[in-house]
């Protein structure tokens, strides 16, 4: 198979909505990693107050944004970070209003009307008790999950992908396995749409990319650690048109940022055999769990580089994951290795008769074979290579199924998957009208699969990501946001053979080819109904790389009582894959070779 490259290009524009929005008196939209807040400033009689100044201050960072009210007394903040705010409203001839504890969530769109009292501007009216802000602007449906909730939940492997099922209308995929193990976490169906088409975004930037070689499904190759997530929200209905390049589901994650106070955490999650129950099949076979150790150790720290101006957040996690696993398979019995099938039965209890392919009578193309006497293959017909291959099989260690004796081998393995990951995020505020953030993320994992007989597999994964975004408030009625994301995924995998083909009698000419890289690698040997010896893309190191660039630019413009949004997004996805199969050849043995008829 030759390397191939796929380039994907997508542009999503919302220009056509402008005309519609102009006709709707209360239409709003905002970046899905931020919140929208709007309202009217009026006096006690209900008369609107134009020219008032509304200031929203992030309590944790001290960063403020200001907006004047329009001639209709309206104000709009289209791109506030999810946080707790204090609102300050000032207007000549009125007391200053201070309203505290305004909590905004990711993707939230809400109205907050503010009322001023007549008096001196030096006088203050403080309101501290506030009810939760509701999503009053948009009809988008979604479910929010806070970072503290994720930390407190006993998540297996500290993988929060399964929490998507907290959202109504989100279901598992039949026979798909855990959601976190499929396509990195997108293997679920939402709102009646096709599975594995969800779109994940981190701080507004695209995290998912097309699955390599497929394109119709999405893949999430990097997930921040639980302690780094401030919150995430799953939306599966009526979200903004700019996020329509998916199969009906948007999962927006927001990473924590530094604040004016230093904050940090340290943790250790672990599993040991003494704390786990044995696997059912291992327990039935009398085999213990076996030694293993799972440790997830890490920490976070965030704080100011310059108070009210520049902040940092850093997290790191190291994983020692030697997870337990159990394999139940079928191996030849001691009699079968000797060519004796007198005790080999079918599921209905009848003898599984073995026929001699060299003793047959034919009528045309149809041949009828004669069974071996006593259902025993004579040693004189044994092939030396075949006998050596047969002797590679371990002895069965359980009775297996009734009558057939299949599934007579149970083994416990340890699957080492060591790795680490980190994120570093910098937020900087050039002024009240311009802010920027940058993030770098890295993940490295090595995965060992020891249960493929005589050809354990090793996979190495490396992911590097970067993102930078700038939000510029050009004037009180116009805001421009630009965001650039980079994603690079690298995966190399192959086998680590333990038996030489030549030691079994194979000729070196069998694997004398330009793709052969790994010495002592067997051909692919598949035995129908029994465990194969080498069964996965033998014998060349395979490689896959994904590179994705995403750029989006959005302008929000307030015209009277309306907010218009213009923008576009460009995606460039490059996928390279090199995975030749069976470069040392392959052998398949099936019942057709010893059946009564060749048809």
Coordinates of C-alpha atoms in Angstrom, one line a residue:
X1 CA 0.0 0.0 0.0
X2 CA 1.4 3.4 -1.0
X3 CA 1.2 6.4 1.3
X4 CA -1.8 8.5 0.6
X5 CA -2.7 12.1 1.4
X6 CA -6.1 13.6 1.9
X7 CA -6.7 17.4 2.0
X8 CA -10.0 18.5 3.4
X9 CA -11.3 22.1 3.0
X10 CA -14.4 23.5 4.6
X11 CA -15.8 27.0 4.9
X12 CA -18.8 27.8 7.1
X13 CA -20.2 31.3 6.5
X14 CA -23.1 33.0 8.2
X15 CA -23.5 36.0 5.9
X16 CA -26.9 34.8 4.7
X17 CA -28.2 35.0 8.2
X18 CA -27.7 38.7 8.5
X19 CA -30.8 39.6 6.6
X20 CA -32.8 37.3 8.8
X21 CA -31.3 38.6 12.0
X22 CA -32.2 42.2 11.0
X23 CA -35.9 41.2 11.1
X24 CA -35.6 39.5 14.5
X25 CA -35.8 41.9 17.5
X26 CA -34.0 39.6 19.9
X27 CA -31.4 37.6 18.0
X28 CA -28.0 36.8 19.5
X29 CA -25.0 34.6 18.9
X30 CA -21.6 34.1 20.6
X31 CA -18.5 32.0 20.6
X32 CA -19.3 28.6 22.0
X33 CA -16.5 28.8 24.5
X34 CA -17.8 32.1 25.9
X35 CA -21.0 33.6 27.1
X36 CA -23.3 36.4 25.9
X37 CA -24.9 38.9 28.2
X38 CA -27.2 41.7 27.2
X39 CA -30.0 43.9 28.6
X40 CA -31.5 47.3 29.1
X41 CA -30.6 50.0 31.6
X42 CA -33.6 51.9 32.8
X43 CA -34.8 54.1 35.8
X44 CA -37.4 53.1 38.4
X45 CA -40.2 54.3 36.1
X46 CA -39.0 52.1 33.2
X47 CA -37.6 54.9 31.1
X48 CA -34.5 53.8 29.3
X49 CA -31.1 55.5 30.0
X50 CA -28.9 56.0 26.9
X51 CA -25.2 56.8 27.4
X52 CA -24.8 54.8 30.6
X53 CA -21.6 52.9 31.1
X54 CA -21.8 49.2 31.9
X55 CA -18.6 47.6 33.2
X56 CA -18.3 43.8 33.6
X57 CA -15.3 42.8 35.8
X58 CA -14.1 39.2 36.1
X59 CA -13.8 38.6 39.8
X60 CA -11.0 36.1 39.6
X61 CA -8.7 38.1 37.2
X62 CA -9.8 41.7 37.8
X63 CA -10.1 42.2 34.0
X64 CA -12.9 44.5 33.0
X65 CA -14.8 45.3 29.8
X66 CA -17.0 48.3 29.2
X67 CA -19.9 49.0 27.0
X68 CA -22.1 52.2 26.7
X69 CA -25.8 51.8 26.4
X70 CA -27.4 52.7 23.0
X71 CA -30.1 55.3 22.4
X72 CA -32.6 52.5 23.3
X73 CA -30.7 52.0 26.6
X74 CA -29.4 48.6 25.6
X75 CA -26.0 47.1 26.2
X76 CA -24.3 43.9 24.8
X77 CA -21.3 41.8 25.8
X78 CA -21.0 39.2 23.1
X79 CA -17.8 37.4 24.2
X80 CA -17.4 37.1 28.0
X81 CA -15.3 34.3 29.4
X82 CA -17.2 31.8 31.5
X83 CA -16.6 33.1 35.0
X84 CA -18.1 35.1 37.9
X85 CA -18.6 38.8 37.3
X86 CA -19.4 42.0 39.0
X87 CA -21.4 44.6 37.0
X88 CA -21.0 48.3 37.5
X89 CA -23.4 50.7 35.9
X90 CA -22.8 54.5 35.9
X91 CA -24.8 57.4 34.4
X92 CA -25.0 61.1 35.2
X93 CA -27.8 61.9 37.6
X94 CA -28.1 58.4 38.9
X95 CA -26.6 56.4 41.7
X96 CA -23.9 53.9 40.7
X97 CA -25.3 50.4 40.6
X98 CA -23.0 47.5 41.6
X99 CA -24.3 44.0 41.0
X100 CA -22.2 41.1 42.2
X101 CA -22.2 37.3 41.8
X102 CA -23.2 37.2 38.1
X103 CA -22.2 33.7 37.1
X104 CA -21.9 33.0 33.4
X105 CA -21.4 29.5 31.9
X106 CA -19.9 28.4 28.7
X107 CA -22.2 28.8 25.7
X108 CA -24.8 30.8 27.8
X109 CA -26.9 33.6 26.3
X110 CA -28.9 35.6 28.8
X111 CA -30.7 38.9 29.4
X112 CA -29.9 41.0 32.5
X113 CA -31.9 44.2 32.8
X114 CA -30.4 46.8 35.2
X115 CA -32.3 49.5 37.1
X116 CA -30.8 52.8 38.4
X117 CA -32.0 55.1 41.1
X118 CA -31.9 58.9 40.8
X119 CA -29.1 60.4 42.8
X120 CA -25.5 61.3 42.8
X121 CA -23.1 59.2 40.8
X122 CA -20.8 59.0 43.8
X123 CA -23.5 57.2 45.7
X124 CA -23.6 53.4 45.3
X125 CA -26.3 50.8 45.4
X126 CA -25.0 47.3 45.9
X127 CA -26.9 44.1 45.0
X128 CA -25.2 40.9 46.3
X129 CA -27.9 38.2 46.3
X130 CA -28.5 37.0 42.7
X131 CA -30.5 34.2 41.2
X132 CA -28.8 31.9 38.6
X133 CA -28.7 33.4 35.1
X134 CA -30.9 31.6 32.6
X135 CA -30.4 31.0 28.9
X136 CA -33.0 33.4 27.8
X137 CA -31.7 34.5 24.4
X138 CA -31.0 31.3 22.4
X139 CA -33.1 28.2 21.9
X140 CA -30.0 26.0 21.9
X141 CA -30.4 22.8 24.1
X142 CA -27.5 21.5 26.0
X143 CA -26.1 20.0 29.2
X144 CA -23.3 21.6 31.3
X145 CA -20.8 19.6 33.3
X146 CA -18.6 21.5 35.7
X147 CA -14.9 20.7 36.3
X148 CA -15.5 20.1 40.0
X149 CA -18.2 17.6 39.2
X150 CA -15.7 15.7 37.0
X151 CA -13.1 15.8 39.7
X152 CA -15.4 14.3 42.2
X153 CA -16.8 11.6 40.0
X154 CA -15.1 8.1 40.2
X155 CA -14.2 8.1 36.5
X156 CA -12.5 4.9 35.2
X157 CA -9.1 5.9 33.8
X158 CA -10.0 9.6 34.6
X159 CA -11.8 9.6 31.2
X160 CA -14.7 12.1 31.1
X161 CA -15.9 11.1 27.7
X162 CA -18.7 9.0 29.1
X163 CA -20.2 12.0 30.8
X164 CA -21.8 13.0 27.5
X165 CA -24.5 10.5 28.4
X166 CA -25.7 13.0 31.0
X167 CA -27.3 14.9 28.1
X168 CA -30.8 13.9 27.1
X169 CA -30.9 12.2 23.7
X170 CA -27.3 10.9 23.9
X171 CA -27.0 7.1 23.5
X172 CA -24.4 4.4 23.2
X173 CA -23.6 2.7 20.0
X174 CA -24.7 -0.9 19.7
X175 CA -21.7 -3.3 20.1
X176 CA -19.5 -0.3 20.1
X177 CA -17.8 -0.6 23.5
X178 CA -17.0 2.2 25.9
X179 CA -17.3 5.6 24.4
X180 CA -13.8 6.6 25.4
X181 CA -12.3 3.7 23.4
X182 CA -13.9 4.5 20.1
X183 CA -12.4 7.3 18.0
X184 CA -11.0 8.9 21.1
X185 CA -14.4 9.7 22.6
X186 CA -16.8 10.5 19.8
X187 CA -18.4 7.1 19.5
X188 CA -21.9 8.0 20.6
X189 CA -25.1 9.0 18.9
X190 CA -26.9 12.2 19.8
X191 CA -30.2 13.8 18.9
X192 CA -30.9 11.0 16.4
X193 CA -27.8 11.7 14.3
X194 CA -25.2 9.3 13.1
X195 CA -22.7 8.1 15.7
X196 CA -19.1 9.3 15.8
X197 CA -19.9 12.7 14.1
X198 CA -19.7 14.9 17.2
X199 CA -17.5 18.0 17.1
X200 CA -15.3 18.8 20.2
X201 CA -13.9 22.3 20.7
X202 CA -11.4 23.4 23.3
X203 CA -11.5 27.1 24.2
X204 CA -13.5 27.6 20.9
X205 CA -10.9 25.9 18.7
X206 CA -11.6 22.7 16.8
X207 CA -10.3 19.6 18.5
X208 CA -11.7 16.8 16.4
X209 CA -10.6 15.8 12.9
X210 CA -11.8 13.3 10.3
X211 CA -10.9 9.7 11.0
X212 CA -7.9 8.7 8.9
X213 CA -8.9 6.9 5.7
X214 CA -12.6 7.4 6.5
X215 CA -13.6 11.1 6.6
X216 CA -17.2 10.4 7.5
X217 CA -16.6 10.2 11.2
X218 CA -14.7 12.3 13.7
X219 CA -11.8 11.4 15.9
X220 CA -10.7 13.0 19.2
X221 CA -7.0 12.4 19.5
X222 CA -6.3 14.7 22.5
X223 CA -8.2 15.3 25.7
X224 CA -7.0 17.6 28.5
X225 CA -6.7 16.0 31.9
X226 CA -9.8 16.3 34.2
X227 CA -8.1 18.8 36.6
X228 CA -7.5 21.2 33.7
X229 CA -11.1 21.5 32.5
X230 CA -13.1 24.3 33.9
X231 CA -16.4 23.0 32.4
X232 CA -17.8 21.5 29.3
X233 CA -21.1 21.7 27.6
X234 CA -22.8 19.4 25.1
X235 CA -25.3 21.0 22.7
X236 CA -27.3 18.8 20.5
X237 CA -30.1 21.1 19.2
X238 CA -30.6 24.6 17.8
X239 CA -27.1 25.8 18.2
X240 CA -25.7 28.6 16.1
X241 CA -25.2 28.0 12.3
X242 CA -21.5 28.6 12.5
X243 CA -21.1 25.3 14.3
X244 CA -23.1 23.3 11.7
X245 CA -20.1 21.3 10.3
X246 CA -20.9 18.2 12.3
X247 CA -23.4 15.4 12.9
X248 CA -25.7 17.3 15.3
X249 CA -23.6 17.5 18.5
X250 CA -21.2 20.1 19.8
X251 CA -19.1 19.5 22.9
X252 CA -17.4 22.7 24.0
X253 CA -14.6 22.4 26.6
X254 CA -13.1 25.4 28.4
X255 CA -9.7 25.0 30.0
X256 CA -8.9 26.7 33.2
X257 CA -6.9 30.0 33.2
X258 CA -4.8 31.7 35.8
X259 CA -6.2 34.3 38.1
X260 CA -4.9 37.0 40.4
X261 CA -4.4 34.4 43.1
X262 CA -2.1 31.4 42.8
X263 CA -4.0 28.1 42.8
X264 CA -2.7 24.6 42.4
X265 CA -3.5 21.0 43.0
X266 CA -1.8 17.6 43.2
X267 CA -3.3 14.2 42.9
X268 CA -2.6 10.5 42.7
X269 CA -5.2 8.0 41.4
X270 CA -4.2 4.3 41.6
X271 CA -5.4 0.8 41.2
X272 CA -3.9 -2.4 42.6
X273 CA -5.0 -6.1 42.4
X274 CA -5.8 -6.1 46.1
X275 CA -8.6 -3.6 45.4
X276 CA -10.1 -5.3 42.4
X277 CA -12.3 -8.3 41.9
X278 CA -11.0 -11.1 39.6
X279 CA -12.2 -11.4 36.0
X280 CA -15.0 -14.0 35.8
X281 CA -13.1 -16.2 33.3
X282 CA -9.8 -16.1 35.2
X283 CA -11.6 -16.9 38.4
X284 CA -13.4 -19.9 36.7
X285 CA -10.0 -21.1 35.4
X286 CA -8.4 -20.8 38.9
X287 CA -6.0 -18.0 37.7
X288 CA -5.3 -15.0 39.9
X289 CA -5.6 -11.5 38.8
X290 CA -1.9 -11.1 38.4
X291 CA 0.4 -8.2 39.3
X292 CA -0.3 -4.8 37.8
X293 CA -0.2 -1.2 38.8
X294 CA -2.2 1.8 37.5
X295 CA -1.0 5.2 38.7
X296 CA -2.1 8.6 37.4
X297 CA 0.0 11.3 39.1
X298 CA -0.1 15.0 38.3
X299 CA -0.9 18.5 39.3
X300 CA -1.9 21.9 38.2
X301 CA -0.8 25.5 39.0
X302 CA -2.1 28.8 37.8
X303 CA -1.7 32.4 38.8
X304 CA -0.7 35.9 37.7
X305 CA 2.4 36.8 35.8
X306 CA 1.2 40.4 36.1
X307 CA -2.0 41.0 38.1
X308 CA -5.0 42.2 36.2
X309 CA -3.0 41.8 33.0
X310 CA -1.2 38.5 32.3
X311 CA -1.9 35.0 33.7
X312 CA -0.7 31.5 33.3
X313 CA -2.0 28.0 33.8
X314 CA 0.0 24.7 33.7
X315 CA -0.9 21.1 34.2
X316 CA 1.1 17.8 34.0
X317 CA 0.1 14.2 34.4
X318 CA 2.2 11.1 34.3
X319 CA 0.5 7.7 33.7
X320 CA 1.9 4.3 34.7
X321 CA -0.8 2.1 33.3
X322 CA -0.1 -1.6 33.5
X323 CA -3.8 -2.6 33.1
X324 CA -4.9 -6.2 33.6
X325 CA -6.6 -8.1 30.9
X326 CA -7.9 -11.6 30.3
X327 CA -7.9 -13.6 27.0
X328 CA -10.1 -16.6 26.4
X329 CA -9.3 -18.5 23.3
X330 CA -9.1 -22.0 21.7
X331 CA -5.9 -24.0 21.3
X332 CA -5.3 -27.5 20.0
X333 CA -5.5 -30.3 22.6
X334 CA -2.6 -32.7 23.2
X335 CA -4.5 -35.4 21.1
X336 CA -5.1 -33.0 18.2
X337 CA -1.4 -32.0 18.1
X338 CA -0.7 -35.7 17.6
X339 CA -3.3 -35.9 14.7
X340 CA -5.8 -37.7 16.9
X341 CA -9.3 -36.3 16.4
X342 CA -11.2 -39.2 17.9
X343 CA -12.3 -36.9 20.8
X344 CA -13.1 -33.9 18.7
X345 CA -16.9 -33.3 18.7
X346 CA -19.4 -30.8 17.2
X347 CA -21.8 -28.8 19.2
X348 CA -24.5 -31.3 18.8
X349 CA -22.3 -34.1 20.2
X350 CA -21.5 -35.8 16.9
X351 CA -18.0 -36.7 16.0
X352 CA -16.2 -34.0 13.9
X353 CA -15.1 -36.3 11.1
X354 CA -11.7 -35.6 9.4
X355 CA -11.5 -36.6 5.7
X356 CA -8.4 -37.4 3.8
X357 CA -7.9 -34.9 1.0
X358 CA -5.6 -37.3 -0.8
X359 CA -8.1 -40.2 -0.9
X360 CA -11.1 -39.1 -2.9
X361 CA -13.3 -40.0 -5.8
X362 CA -14.5 -37.3 -8.2
X363 CA -17.4 -36.8 -10.6
X364 CA -16.7 -33.8 -12.7
X365 CA -15.6 -31.0 -10.4
X366 CA -17.2 -32.5 -7.3
X367 CA -15.0 -34.8 -5.2
X368 CA -16.0 -37.0 -2.2
X369 CA -13.3 -37.8 0.3
X370 CA -12.7 -40.8 2.6
X371 CA -12.5 -40.4 6.3
X372 CA -9.3 -41.2 8.2
X373 CA -9.5 -44.5 10.0
X374 CA -10.3 -43.9 13.7
X375 CA -10.4 -40.2 12.8
X376 CA -6.6 -40.1 13.2
X377 CA -4.2 -38.5 10.8
X378 CA -1.2 -40.8 10.4
X379 CA 2.2 -39.3 11.4
X380 CA 3.5 -40.1 8.0
X381 CA 1.4 -37.3 6.5
X382 CA 2.6 -34.6 8.9
X383 CA 4.4 -31.6 7.4
X384 CA 7.5 -30.7 9.5
X385 CA 6.8 -27.0 9.3
X386 CA 3.2 -27.6 10.3
X387 CA 4.2 -29.7 13.2
X388 CA 6.6 -27.0 14.4
X389 CA 3.8 -24.4 14.1
X390 CA 1.5 -26.7 16.1
X391 CA 4.0 -27.1 18.8
X392 CA 4.0 -23.3 19.3
X393 CA 0.6 -23.4 20.8
X394 CA 0.5 -23.5 24.6
X395 CA -1.4 -26.3 26.3
X396 CA -5.0 -25.8 27.2
X397 CA -5.5 -25.0 30.8
X398 CA -9.3 -25.3 31.2
X399 CA -11.9 -27.9 30.2
X400 CA -13.4 -25.5 27.7
X401 CA -16.9 -25.7 26.4
X402 CA -19.0 -28.9 26.9
X403 CA -18.6 -31.4 24.0
X404 CA -16.5 -29.2 21.7
X405 CA -13.8 -28.4 24.2
X406 CA -13.3 -25.0 22.6
X407 CA -12.3 -21.9 24.6
X408 CA -9.9 -24.1 26.6
X409 CA -7.2 -21.5 27.2
X410 CA -7.5 -18.6 29.6
X411 CA -4.6 -16.3 30.3
X412 CA -4.2 -13.1 32.3
X413 CA -2.0 -10.4 30.8
X414 CA -0.7 -7.0 31.8
X415 CA -1.0 -4.3 29.1
X416 CA 1.5 -1.6 29.9
X417 CA 0.6 1.9 28.6
X418 CA 3.0 4.4 30.1
X419 CA 2.7 8.1 29.0
X420 CA 2.4 11.7 30.0
X421 CA 0.7 14.9 28.9
X422 CA 0.9 18.6 29.7
X423 CA -0.8 21.9 28.8
X424 CA 0.4 25.4 29.3
X425 CA -1.9 28.4 28.7
X426 CA -1.1 32.1 28.7
X427 CA -3.8 34.8 28.9
X428 CA -2.8 38.4 28.2
X429 CA -4.9 41.6 28.2
X430 CA -3.3 44.3 26.1
X431 CA -6.2 46.7 27.2
X432 CA -9.8 46.6 28.1
X433 CA -10.5 46.3 24.4
X434 CA -8.0 43.6 23.3
X435 CA -7.2 40.2 24.8
X436 CA -5.3 37.2 23.6
X437 CA -4.5 33.7 24.8
X438 CA -2.1 31.0 23.6
X439 CA -2.0 27.3 24.5
X440 CA 0.4 24.4 23.9
X441 CA -0.5 20.8 24.6
X442 CA 1.5 17.6 24.3
X443 CA 0.8 13.9 24.9
X444 CA 3.0 10.9 24.5
X445 CA 1.8 7.3 25.1
X446 CA 3.3 3.9 24.4
X447 CA 1.0 0.9 24.2
X448 CA 2.0 -2.8 24.5
X449 CA -0.4 -5.6 23.5
X450 CA 1.1 -8.9 24.7
X451 CA -1.7 -11.3 24.0
X452 CA -1.1 -11.9 20.2
X453 CA 0.8 -15.3 20.3
X454 CA 4.5 -14.9 19.5
X455 CA 4.1 -11.4 18.0
X456 CA 3.3 -8.8 20.7
X457 CA 2.4 -5.4 19.3
X458 CA 3.9 -2.0 20.3
X459 CA 2.3 1.3 19.4
X460 CA 3.8 4.8 20.0
X461 CA 1.5 7.8 20.0
X462 CA 2.5 11.5 20.0
X463 CA 0.2 14.5 19.8
X464 CA 1.3 18.1 19.7
X465 CA -1.2 21.0 19.7
X466 CA -1.2 24.7 19.6
X467 CA -3.8 27.4 19.7
X468 CA -3.8 31.2 19.7
X469 CA -6.8 33.6 19.7
X470 CA -7.3 37.3 19.7
X471 CA -10.4 39.2 20.6
X472 CA -10.5 42.9 19.7
X473 CA -13.3 45.3 20.6
X474 CA -12.9 47.8 17.8
X475 CA -15.6 50.1 19.1
X476 CA -18.5 49.6 21.5
X477 CA -20.6 48.2 18.7
X478 CA -18.1 46.0 16.9
X479 CA -15.9 43.1 18.0
X480 CA -13.5 40.9 15.9
X481 CA -12.2 37.5 17.0
X482 CA -9.5 35.5 15.2
X483 CA -8.5 32.0 16.2
X484 CA -5.8 29.7 14.8
X485 CA -5.5 26.0 15.8
X486 CA -2.8 23.5 15.0
X487 CA -3.0 19.7 15.6
X488 CA -0.3 17.1 14.8
X489 CA -0.8 13.4 15.6
X490 CA 1.9 10.7 15.0
X491 CA 1.4 7.0 15.5
X492 CA 3.9 4.2 14.7
X493 CA 3.1 0.6 15.4
X494 CA 4.5 -2.9 14.7
X495 CA 5.2 -6.3 16.2
X496 CA 8.0 -7.6 18.4
X497 CA 8.4 -11.2 17.3
X498 CA 9.8 -13.9 19.6
X499 CA 10.2 -16.8 17.2
X500 CA 12.3 -17.0 14.0
X501 CA 10.6 -18.2 10.8
X502 CA 13.7 -20.1 9.9
X503 CA 13.6 -22.0 13.2
X504 CA 10.3 -23.4 12.1
X505 CA 11.6 -24.5 8.7
X506 CA 10.4 -21.6 6.5
X507 CA 12.7 -20.6 3.7
X508 CA 14.3 -17.1 3.9
X509 CA 12.9 -16.5 0.4
X510 CA 9.5 -16.3 2.0
X511 CA 10.3 -12.9 3.7
X512 CA 13.1 -11.7 1.4
X513 CA 11.2 -8.5 0.3
X514 CA 11.8 -4.8 0.4
X515 CA 9.1 -4.3 3.1
X516 CA 10.6 -6.7 5.6
X517 CA 12.0 -4.7 8.5
X518 CA 11.7 -6.8 11.7
X519 CA 13.8 -9.9 12.0
X520 CA 12.3 -13.2 13.4
X521 CA 8.8 -12.3 12.2
X522 CA 6.4 -15.1 11.4
X523 CA 4.0 -15.0 8.4
X524 CA 0.4 -14.3 9.3
X525 CA -1.0 -17.7 10.4
X526 CA -4.8 -17.9 10.9
X527 CA -6.5 -21.2 12.0
X528 CA -10.3 -20.9 11.7
X529 CA -12.0 -21.7 15.0
X530 CA -8.7 -21.4 16.9
X531 CA -6.4 -18.7 18.1
X532 CA -4.1 -17.5 15.3
X533 CA -0.4 -17.1 15.8
X534 CA 0.2 -13.8 14.1
X535 CA -2.9 -11.9 13.0
X536 CA -2.4 -8.2 12.6
X537 CA -0.7 -6.6 9.6
X538 CA 2.4 -8.7 9.9
X539 CA 5.4 -7.7 9.5
X540 CA 6.3 -4.1 8.6
X541 CA 6.2 -1.1 10.9
X542 CA 3.2 0.9 10.1
X543 CA 2.7 4.6 10.4
X544 CA -0.1 7.2 10.5
X545 CA 0.2 10.9 10.8
X546 CA -2.6 13.6 10.9
X547 CA -2.0 17.3 10.6
X548 CA -4.9 19.8 10.9
X549 CA -4.9 23.5 10.6
X550 CA -8.0 25.5 11.5
X551 CA -8.5 29.2 11.2
X552 CA -11.7 31.1 11.9
X553 CA -12.5 34.8 12.0
X554 CA -15.8 36.2 13.3
X555 CA -17.1 39.8 13.5
X556 CA -19.9 40.8 15.8
X557 CA -21.7 44.0 15.0
X558 CA -24.5 45.7 17.0
X559 CA -27.0 47.6 14.9
X560 CA -29.7 49.1 17.1
X561 CA -31.4 46.3 19.0
X562 CA -29.8 43.6 16.8
X563 CA -26.5 41.7 16.8
X564 CA -25.2 40.6 13.5
X565 CA -22.5 38.0 13.1
X566 CA -20.3 37.5 10.1
X567 CA -17.4 35.0 9.7
X568 CA -15.9 32.0 8.2
X569 CA -13.8 29.0 9.0
X570 CA -11.1 27.2 7.0
X571 CA -9.9 23.7 7.8
X572 CA -7.0 21.9 6.2
X573 CA -6.6 18.2 7.1
X574 CA -3.6 16.1 5.9
X575 CA -3.6 12.4 6.6
X576 CA -0.7 10.1 5.7
X577 CA -0.9 6.3 6.3
X578 CA 1.5 3.5 5.5
X579 CA 0.2 0.1 6.6
X580 CA 1.2 -2.8 4.3
X581 CA -0.4 -6.1 5.3
X582 CA 1.3 -9.5 5.5
X583 CA 4.6 -8.6 3.9
X584 CA 5.9 -12.0 5.0
X585 CA 2.9 -13.7 3.5
X586 CA 0.0 -15.4 5.2
X587 CA -1.5 -18.8 5.7
X588 CA -5.1 -19.6 6.5
X589 CA -6.3 -23.1 7.5
X590 CA -10.0 -23.8 7.5
X591 CA -12.3 -26.9 7.6
X592 CA -12.8 -26.9 3.8
X593 CA -9.4 -28.7 3.4
X594 CA -10.6 -31.8 5.3
X595 CA -14.4 -31.8 4.7
X596 CA -16.2 -34.7 3.0
X597 CA -16.8 -32.7 -0.2
X598 CA -14.8 -30.1 -1.8
X599 CA -17.9 -28.1 -2.7

